[in-house]
Coordinates of C-alpha atoms and ligand atoms in Angstrom, one line a residue:
M433 CA 1.3 16.3 19.3
S434 CA -1.4 16.1 16.8
S435 CA -1.1 13.4 14.2
S436 CA -2.5 15.5 11.4
L437 CA -0.6 18.3 9.5
T438 CA -2.6 21.5 10.0
A439 CA -3.4 24.0 7.2
E440 CA -0.7 26.2 7.9
Q441 CA 2.1 23.8 8.6
L442 CA 1.2 22.6 5.0
R443 CA 1.2 26.0 3.7
S444 CA 4.6 26.8 5.9
I445 CA 6.3 23.7 4.1
A446 CA 4.9 24.6 0.8
V447 CA 5.8 28.3 0.5
E448 CA 9.5 26.4 1.9
Y449 CA 10.0 23.5 -0.7
G450 CA 8.5 24.6 -3.4
T451 CA 5.2 23.2 -5.3
P452 CA 4.0 20.4 -6.5
V453 CA 5.3 18.8 -2.8
Y454 CA 4.8 15.7 -1.4
I455 CA 4.5 15.7 2.8
Y456 CA 4.5 13.1 4.9
H457 CA 4.0 12.8 8.8
A458 CA 6.0 9.9 10.0
N459 CA 4.2 10.5 13.2
K460 CA 0.8 9.3 12.0
I461 CA 2.1 6.3 10.5
T462 CA 3.1 5.6 14.1
E463 CA -0.4 6.2 15.6
Q464 CA -1.5 3.7 12.7
Y465 CA 0.7 0.9 13.8
E466 CA 0.2 1.6 17.6
K467 CA -3.8 1.4 16.9
L468 CA -2.9 -2.2 14.7
K469 CA -0.7 -3.2 17.7
K470 CA -3.5 -2.8 20.5
A471 CA -5.9 -4.9 18.4
F472 CA -3.8 -7.6 17.6
A473 CA -2.3 -9.6 20.3
P474 CA 1.8 -9.3 19.6
S475 CA 2.2 -12.9 20.4
S476 CA 0.2 -14.3 18.2
S477 CA 0.3 -11.8 15.1
R478 CA 2.5 -9.8 13.2
V479 CA 2.0 -6.6 11.1
F480 CA 4.3 -6.4 7.6
Y481 CA 4.0 -3.0 6.2
A482 CA 3.0 -3.5 2.5
C483 CA 5.6 -1.3 1.2
K484 CA 4.6 -0.9 -2.8
A485 CA 2.3 2.2 -0.7
L486 CA 5.7 3.8 -0.8
T487 CA 9.0 2.9 -0.3
N488 CA 10.6 6.5 0.4
I489 CA 13.8 4.9 2.5
N490 CA 13.0 7.4 5.1
I491 CA 9.8 6.1 6.0
L492 CA 11.0 2.7 5.7
R493 CA 13.3 3.4 8.5
H494 CA 10.8 5.2 10.5
V495 CA 8.6 2.1 10.0
R496 CA 11.5 -0.5 10.8
S497 CA 12.5 1.9 13.6
I498 CA 8.5 1.6 15.5
G499 CA 8.9 -2.3 15.4
C500 CA 6.9 -3.5 12.2
D501 CA 7.9 -5.7 9.6
V502 CA 7.7 -5.1 5.8
D503 CA 6.2 -7.1 2.9
C504 CA 7.1 -6.6 -0.6
S505 CA 5.7 -6.9 -4.2
S506 CA 9.2 -7.1 -6.0
V507 CA 12.6 -8.2 -5.2
N508 CA 13.6 -4.5 -5.8
E509 CA 11.7 -4.0 -2.5
V510 CA 13.3 -6.5 -0.9
H511 CA 16.2 -5.2 -1.7
M512 CA 15.6 -1.4 -0.9
T513 CA 14.0 -2.7 3.0
L514 CA 17.4 -4.4 3.2
K515 CA 19.2 -1.8 2.6
A516 CA 16.7 0.4 5.0
G517 CA 18.1 -1.7 7.8
F518 CA 15.6 -4.7 8.1
E519 CA 16.7 -7.7 9.4
P520 CA 15.8 -10.4 6.4
Q521 CA 13.4 -12.1 8.9
R522 CA 11.5 -9.5 9.5
V523 CA 11.1 -9.0 5.2
L524 CA 8.4 -10.7 3.6
Y525 CA 8.0 -11.2 -0.4
T526 CA 4.7 -11.7 -1.0
S527 CA 5.2 -12.4 -5.2
N528 CA 2.6 -12.8 -7.7
G529 CA 3.3 -13.7 -11.7
I530 CA 6.8 -13.2 -11.4
A531 CA 10.0 -15.3 -13.0
F532 CA 11.4 -17.7 -10.1
S533 CA 14.6 -16.2 -10.7
E534 CA 13.3 -13.9 -8.5
I535 CA 12.4 -16.4 -5.8
E536 CA 15.9 -18.0 -5.9
E537 CA 16.9 -14.0 -5.3
A538 CA 14.7 -13.9 -2.4
V539 CA 15.9 -16.9 -0.9
A540 CA 19.4 -16.4 -0.7
L541 CA 18.9 -13.2 0.9
G542 CA 17.0 -15.5 4.1
V543 CA 13.8 -13.8 3.6
N544 CA 10.4 -14.9 4.1
V545 CA 8.6 -16.0 0.9
N546 CA 5.1 -16.5 -0.3
I547 CA 4.3 -18.2 -3.6
D548 CA 1.5 -17.7 -6.1
S549 CA 1.3 -20.5 -8.6
L550 CA 1.8 -23.9 -9.1
S551 CA 4.5 -23.8 -11.5
N552 CA 6.8 -21.7 -9.2
L553 CA 5.8 -24.0 -6.5
E554 CA 7.1 -27.1 -8.7
K555 CA 10.6 -25.4 -9.6
F556 CA 10.5 -24.4 -5.9
G557 CA 10.3 -28.1 -4.4
A558 CA 12.3 -29.1 -7.1
K559 CA 15.0 -26.9 -6.1
Y560 CA 14.6 -26.6 -2.5
G561 CA 12.8 -29.6 -0.7
H562 CA 12.2 -29.5 2.7
S563 CA 14.6 -27.0 3.0
Y564 CA 13.5 -23.8 3.0
P565 CA 9.9 -22.7 4.1
V566 CA 7.6 -21.2 2.3
G567 CA 3.8 -20.0 2.2
I568 CA 1.5 -20.5 -0.5
R569 CA -0.7 -17.4 -1.9
L570 CA -4.3 -19.0 -2.7
R571 CA -6.7 -17.8 -4.4
P572 CA -10.2 -17.7 -2.0
N573 CA -12.7 -16.7 -4.6
I574 CA -13.8 -13.9 -2.7
M575 CA -15.0 -10.5 -4.3
A576 CA -14.1 -7.1 -1.7
G577 CA -12.9 -4.1 -2.6
G578 CA -13.0 -0.7 -2.9
H579 CA -12.8 -1.3 -7.1
L580 CA -12.6 -3.3 -9.3
K581 CA -9.0 -2.7 -10.3
I582 CA -8.0 -3.0 -6.7
S583 CA -9.9 -6.3 -6.0
T584 CA -7.6 -9.7 -6.1
G585 CA -9.4 -12.4 -4.5
H586 CA -12.2 -12.6 -6.6
A587 CA -12.5 -16.1 -9.0
Q588 CA -11.8 -14.4 -12.2
S589 CA -8.5 -12.7 -10.7
K590 CA -5.2 -13.6 -11.7
F591 CA -3.9 -13.6 -8.0
G592 CA -3.1 -16.6 -6.0
I593 CA -3.3 -20.4 -6.3
P594 CA -7.0 -20.8 -6.8
I595 CA -8.7 -22.6 -3.9
E596 CA -9.6 -25.7 -5.8
Q597 CA -6.8 -26.7 -7.1
I598 CA -5.3 -27.9 -3.6
D599 CA -5.3 -31.6 -4.4
E600 CA -2.6 -30.0 -7.2
I601 CA -0.9 -28.3 -4.1
L602 CA -0.7 -31.2 -1.9
A603 CA 0.7 -33.7 -5.0
L604 CA 3.5 -31.0 -5.0
V605 CA 4.2 -30.8 -1.6
S606 CA 4.1 -34.4 -1.0
R607 CA 6.2 -35.2 -3.8
Y608 CA 9.0 -32.7 -3.3
N609 CA 8.1 -32.3 0.6
I610 CA 7.9 -29.2 1.0
F611 CA 8.2 -27.0 3.9
I612 CA 5.2 -25.1 3.5
N613 CA 5.1 -22.7 7.4
G614 CA 2.2 -20.6 5.7
L615 CA -0.9 -19.8 3.7
H616 CA -1.4 -16.6 2.6
V617 CA -4.8 -14.6 0.7
H618 CA -5.5 -11.0 0.0
T619 CA -8.4 -10.6 -1.4
G620 CA -8.1 -6.7 -1.8
S621 CA -8.1 -2.9 -1.0
E622 CA -10.2 -1.0 0.7
I623 CA -12.1 -3.8 2.8
K624 CA -14.4 -2.8 5.2
D625 CA -16.4 -5.5 6.2
V626 CA -14.4 -7.6 8.9
E627 CA -16.6 -10.5 7.5
V628 CA -14.2 -10.3 4.2
F629 CA -11.3 -11.5 6.3
M630 CA -12.6 -13.8 8.7
K631 CA -14.3 -15.6 5.3
V632 CA -10.7 -15.9 4.6
A633 CA -9.9 -17.5 8.6
D634 CA -13.2 -20.2 7.6
I635 CA -10.1 -21.2 5.1
F636 CA -7.0 -21.3 6.6
F637 CA -8.8 -23.1 9.0
E638 CA -10.1 -26.3 6.4
L639 CA -7.2 -26.1 4.6
A640 CA -4.7 -25.6 7.8
A641 CA -5.6 -29.8 8.4
H642 CA -3.4 -30.4 5.0
F643 CA -0.3 -28.3 6.3
P644 CA 1.0 -30.1 9.7
E645 CA 3.9 -27.7 9.7
L646 CA 1.9 -25.0 9.4
Q647 CA 3.1 -21.2 11.6
F648 CA 1.1 -18.4 9.5
L649 CA -2.2 -17.4 8.5
D650 CA -1.6 -14.6 6.7
M651 CA -4.4 -12.5 6.1
G652 CA -2.9 -9.8 3.6
G653 CA -4.2 -6.0 3.6
G654 CA -6.4 -4.2 2.5
F655 CA -7.8 -2.4 5.7
K656 CA -10.2 0.7 4.6
V657 CA -9.3 4.6 5.6
P658 CA -11.7 6.8 5.6
Y659 CA -10.8 9.3 2.6
K660 CA -14.1 11.8 2.5
E661 CA -14.8 13.6 5.9
N662 CA -17.0 11.3 8.3
E663 CA -16.5 7.9 6.5
E664 CA -15.8 4.9 8.3
G665 CA -12.9 2.5 7.7
T666 CA -11.9 -0.5 9.1
D667 CA -12.9 -1.6 12.6
I668 CA -9.8 -2.3 13.6
G669 CA -10.4 -3.2 17.2
L670 CA -13.6 -5.3 15.9
L671 CA -11.3 -7.2 13.6
G672 CA -8.3 -8.1 16.8
E673 CA -11.1 -9.7 18.3
K674 CA -12.5 -11.6 15.9
V675 CA -8.9 -12.9 14.8
T676 CA -8.1 -13.3 18.6
A677 CA -10.7 -15.7 18.8
F678 CA -10.0 -17.3 15.1
I679 CA -6.8 -17.8 15.9
G680 CA -7.6 -19.5 20.1
R681 CA -9.9 -21.7 17.1
M682 CA -7.2 -22.7 15.3
R683 CA -5.3 -23.6 18.8
S684 CA -7.7 -25.9 20.1
A685 CA -9.0 -27.3 16.7
Y686 CA -5.1 -28.8 16.4
N687 CA -3.1 -28.1 19.5
R688 CA -0.6 -25.8 18.4
D689 CA 0.5 -22.4 18.6
F690 CA -0.5 -20.2 15.0
Q691 CA 0.0 -16.3 13.6
A692 CA -1.9 -14.3 12.4
W693 CA 0.0 -12.0 9.3
F694 CA -1.4 -8.9 7.9
E695 CA -0.1 -6.6 5.6
P696 CA -1.3 -3.6 5.2
G697 CA -0.5 -0.8 3.1
K698 CA -2.9 2.1 2.6
F699 CA -4.2 2.1 6.5
L700 CA -0.3 3.2 7.6
V701 CA 0.4 5.4 5.2
S702 CA -2.4 6.6 3.5
E703 CA -3.6 9.6 6.0
C704 CA 0.5 10.8 6.7
G705 CA 0.8 11.9 3.0
Y706 CA -0.1 15.2 1.5
L707 CA 0.2 16.0 -2.2
V708 CA 0.0 20.4 -2.2
T709 CA -0.1 22.2 -5.4
Q710 CA -0.7 25.6 -7.0
V711 CA -3.2 27.0 -8.5
N712 CA -2.1 28.0 -12.0
V713 CA -5.5 29.2 -13.6
L714 CA -8.7 29.7 -13.2
K715 CA -11.4 28.7 -16.6
Q716 CA -14.8 29.1 -15.9
S717 CA -16.9 27.5 -19.2
A718 CA -20.6 26.8 -19.4
G719 CA -21.7 25.4 -15.9
T720 CA -18.1 24.5 -15.0
L721 CA -15.3 26.8 -13.3
F722 CA -11.8 24.7 -13.5
A723 CA -8.4 25.3 -11.2
G724 CA -6.3 24.3 -13.2
V725 CA -3.3 23.1 -10.1
N726 CA 0.8 22.1 -11.6
S727 CA 0.7 18.6 -11.0
G728 CA -1.8 15.8 -13.0
F729 CA -1.9 12.4 -12.7
N730 CA 1.3 11.8 -13.5
H731 CA 1.3 13.1 -9.6
L732 CA -1.5 11.1 -8.0
I733 CA -3.0 8.4 -10.1
R734 CA -5.4 7.3 -8.3
P735 CA -8.9 9.5 -9.7
M736 CA -8.2 8.6 -12.9
F737 CA -7.4 5.4 -12.4
Y738 CA -9.9 3.9 -9.7
E739 CA -12.3 7.1 -10.0
A740 CA -11.1 7.6 -6.2
Y741 CA -12.1 10.3 -4.1
H742 CA -9.3 12.5 -2.0
R743 CA -10.1 15.0 -0.1
I744 CA -8.8 18.9 -1.3
E745 CA -8.5 21.6 0.6
N746 CA -7.4 25.3 -0.4
I747 CA -5.3 26.1 2.1
S748 CA -4.6 29.5 1.3
N749 CA -7.8 30.8 1.3
P750 CA -9.7 28.1 4.6
A751 CA -12.0 31.1 5.6
G752 CA -13.0 32.1 1.3
E753 CA -16.6 31.7 0.7
K754 CA -17.7 27.9 -0.8
K755 CA -17.9 27.8 -4.4
H756 CA -17.6 24.3 -7.0
Y757 CA -15.0 24.1 -8.8
T758 CA -13.5 21.0 -11.0
V759 CA -9.7 20.3 -10.4
T760 CA -8.0 19.5 -13.3
G761 CA -4.0 18.8 -13.4
N762 CA -1.5 20.6 -16.3
I763 CA -1.2 17.3 -18.4
C764 CA -2.4 16.9 -22.1
E765 CA -5.0 15.1 -21.5
T766 CA -7.8 14.6 -19.3
D767 CA -6.3 15.0 -15.5
T768 CA -9.4 15.8 -13.7
F769 CA -8.7 15.5 -9.4
A770 CA -12.0 16.2 -8.2
W771 CA -15.6 17.1 -10.0
D772 CA -17.5 20.1 -9.0
R773 CA -16.3 20.0 -5.7
E774 CA -17.1 22.5 -2.7
L775 CA -13.7 24.7 -1.8
S776 CA -13.5 27.7 -0.3
E777 CA -12.4 30.4 -3.0
V778 CA -9.9 30.0 -5.6
R779 CA -7.4 32.4 -6.6
E780 CA -5.2 31.6 -9.3
G781 CA -1.9 31.2 -7.1
D782 CA -3.7 29.3 -3.9
L783 CA -2.2 26.3 -2.8
L784 CA -4.3 23.1 -2.9
A785 CA -3.9 20.3 -0.1
F786 CA -4.6 17.0 -1.2
Y787 CA -5.2 14.7 1.6
N788 CA -4.9 10.9 1.7
A789 CA -1.8 11.1 -0.4
G790 CA 0.9 8.7 0.9
A791 CA -0.2 6.0 0.0
Y792 CA 0.3 5.1 -3.8
G793 CA 0.7 8.5 -4.4
Y794 CA 4.4 9.4 -5.4
E795 CA 4.8 6.3 -5.6
M796 CA 2.7 5.3 -9.1
A797 CA 3.9 8.8 -10.3
S798 CA 5.5 9.6 -13.0
N799 CA 7.5 11.9 -15.5
Y800 CA 4.7 11.8 -18.5
N801 CA 4.7 14.7 -20.4
A802 CA 8.7 15.4 -19.6
R803 CA 7.2 16.5 -15.8
Y804 CA 9.2 16.5 -12.9
R805 CA 8.1 14.1 -10.2
P806 CA 7.4 16.5 -6.6
A807 CA 10.1 16.6 -4.0
Q808 CA 8.7 14.9 -0.9
V809 CA 9.2 16.1 2.2
L810 CA 9.0 14.4 5.8
V811 CA 8.1 15.6 8.9
K812 CA 8.7 14.1 12.3
D813 CA 8.6 15.3 15.6
G814 CA 7.6 18.5 15.0
R815 CA 10.9 18.5 12.3
T816 CA 11.0 18.7 8.8
Y817 CA 12.9 16.7 6.5
L818 CA 13.7 17.0 2.6
A819 CA 12.9 12.9 2.1
G820 CA 13.4 13.4 -1.8
R821 CA 13.9 15.8 -4.3
R822 CA 12.4 17.2 -7.2
D823 CA 13.9 15.2 -10.5
T824 CA 16.0 17.6 -12.7
M825 CA 16.5 17.3 -16.7
E826 CA 19.0 15.5 -15.9
D827 CA 17.1 12.3 -14.2
L828 CA 14.9 13.0 -16.9
L829 CA 17.8 12.3 -19.0
R830 CA 19.3 9.3 -17.0
N831 CA 18.6 6.8 -18.8
Q832 CA 18.7 8.1 -22.5
V833 CA 21.4 6.7 -25.0
E834 CA 22.5 9.4 -27.5
V835 CA 22.7 7.2 -30.5
L836 CA 21.8 10.0 -32.9
Ligands
LLP1069 N1 -0.6 -7.6 0.4 C1 -0.7 -7.7 -1.4 C2 -0.4 -8.8 -1.6 C3 -0.9 -6.5 -1.9 O1 -1.3 -7.1 -3.2 C4 -1.3 -5.6 -1.7 C5 -1.7 -4.7 -2.4 C6 -1.1 -5.5 0.0 C7 -1.1 -5.7 1.0 C8 -1.1 -4.1 0.8 O2 -2.6 -3.7 0.3 P1 -3.3 -1.9 0.8 O3 -3.5 -2.2 2.9 O4 -3.1 -0.6 0.4 O5 -4.5 -1.7 0.6 N2 -2.7 1.0 -6.2 C9 -4.3 0.7 -5.7 C10 -3.8 -0.2 -4.9 C11 -3.6 -1.2 -5.2 C12 -3.1 -2.8 -4.2 C13 -1.9 -3.7 -4.7 N3 -2.0 -4.6 -3.7 C14 -4.5 1.9 -5.1 O6 -3.9 3.4 -5.0 O7 -6.3 2.5 -4.5

């Protein structure tokens, strides 16, 4: 079975479930996971799906069923993954900027934890001493990633403990006899260059000497996937070869085994997802032909927030004459999805499909303008399921307290 849904499939789902609608193809996630399994030796690596990209419980269950572990960025995500059936040892919680109480909660749940500040490391040491293993999230001072807003490893970034503070880290580890079982670095999102990961490997290689109980070296996520036609993503095969060599180098230098851990979000779910919208209005104005759809940055924020490019297709008229359109939404501020984009001729009522909408699409959607978040439909093995219903007025009002 092909792992991409065809225009025809997208169209018939949109007609059945209405628009706007997010559509996810589980088999594509499996295909992406298989690529990682092939590239990274299972004996010395583990893949944790960074579920912040898409937490629909059916996606979590699918990810679990194919053998992939899961990475969380809040203790609520941890609870969701446990509810989805993940065993605690298959869950990783990579925290940043959180209250210590969340770490205590994660420890009580028995999941793996990475700590990203000296203050929480100190509190952790004081409370748990050597009784619970923990990883340290480091800031490598490396600039990488597809946009400044998604770069996390550079020298001005809030994420991780700066590597130049290694002496402070070691002082805490020794004062409280903390059981450090891992080192973690997440440098950013959409990193095409494999060498970025290798620079992190070099840092791990040096620092490992300080941590005799180290078991895993977590290189984070951030693998690039193609968003544009003919664009290339991270060369996962090459990365796999280099990481295998790195783990071998670690083994010879330190005389024991280590695991490489990864936390991909986009790589696993970006391409599995589609947002299908309907064109409400066409508007011609000096030099610009607007196609206004029944969505906006309230449903897919990536173009406005990160200048992200999402491929768009007119799935109602794929063979139409090519013209240029500026594709916008229907909310009360500028919500442009694409500027001056070539599309097959668009008529009012046509369905436009946005590609690469699986990662950080629905997950970052809001109810701005009191619009409903879209329905979510899952396709697996050729069957179609409603995996999340469209919001209703009741949802919008659910948490409001009528006091007047
Ligand atoms: N691990 C950690 C610690 C992270 O912070 C992230 C993403 C990942 C893994 C997964 O990164 P990925 O493989 O998905 O690139 N909303 C933005 C992306 C923000 C990423 C935040 N952290 C976007 O739509 O581009």
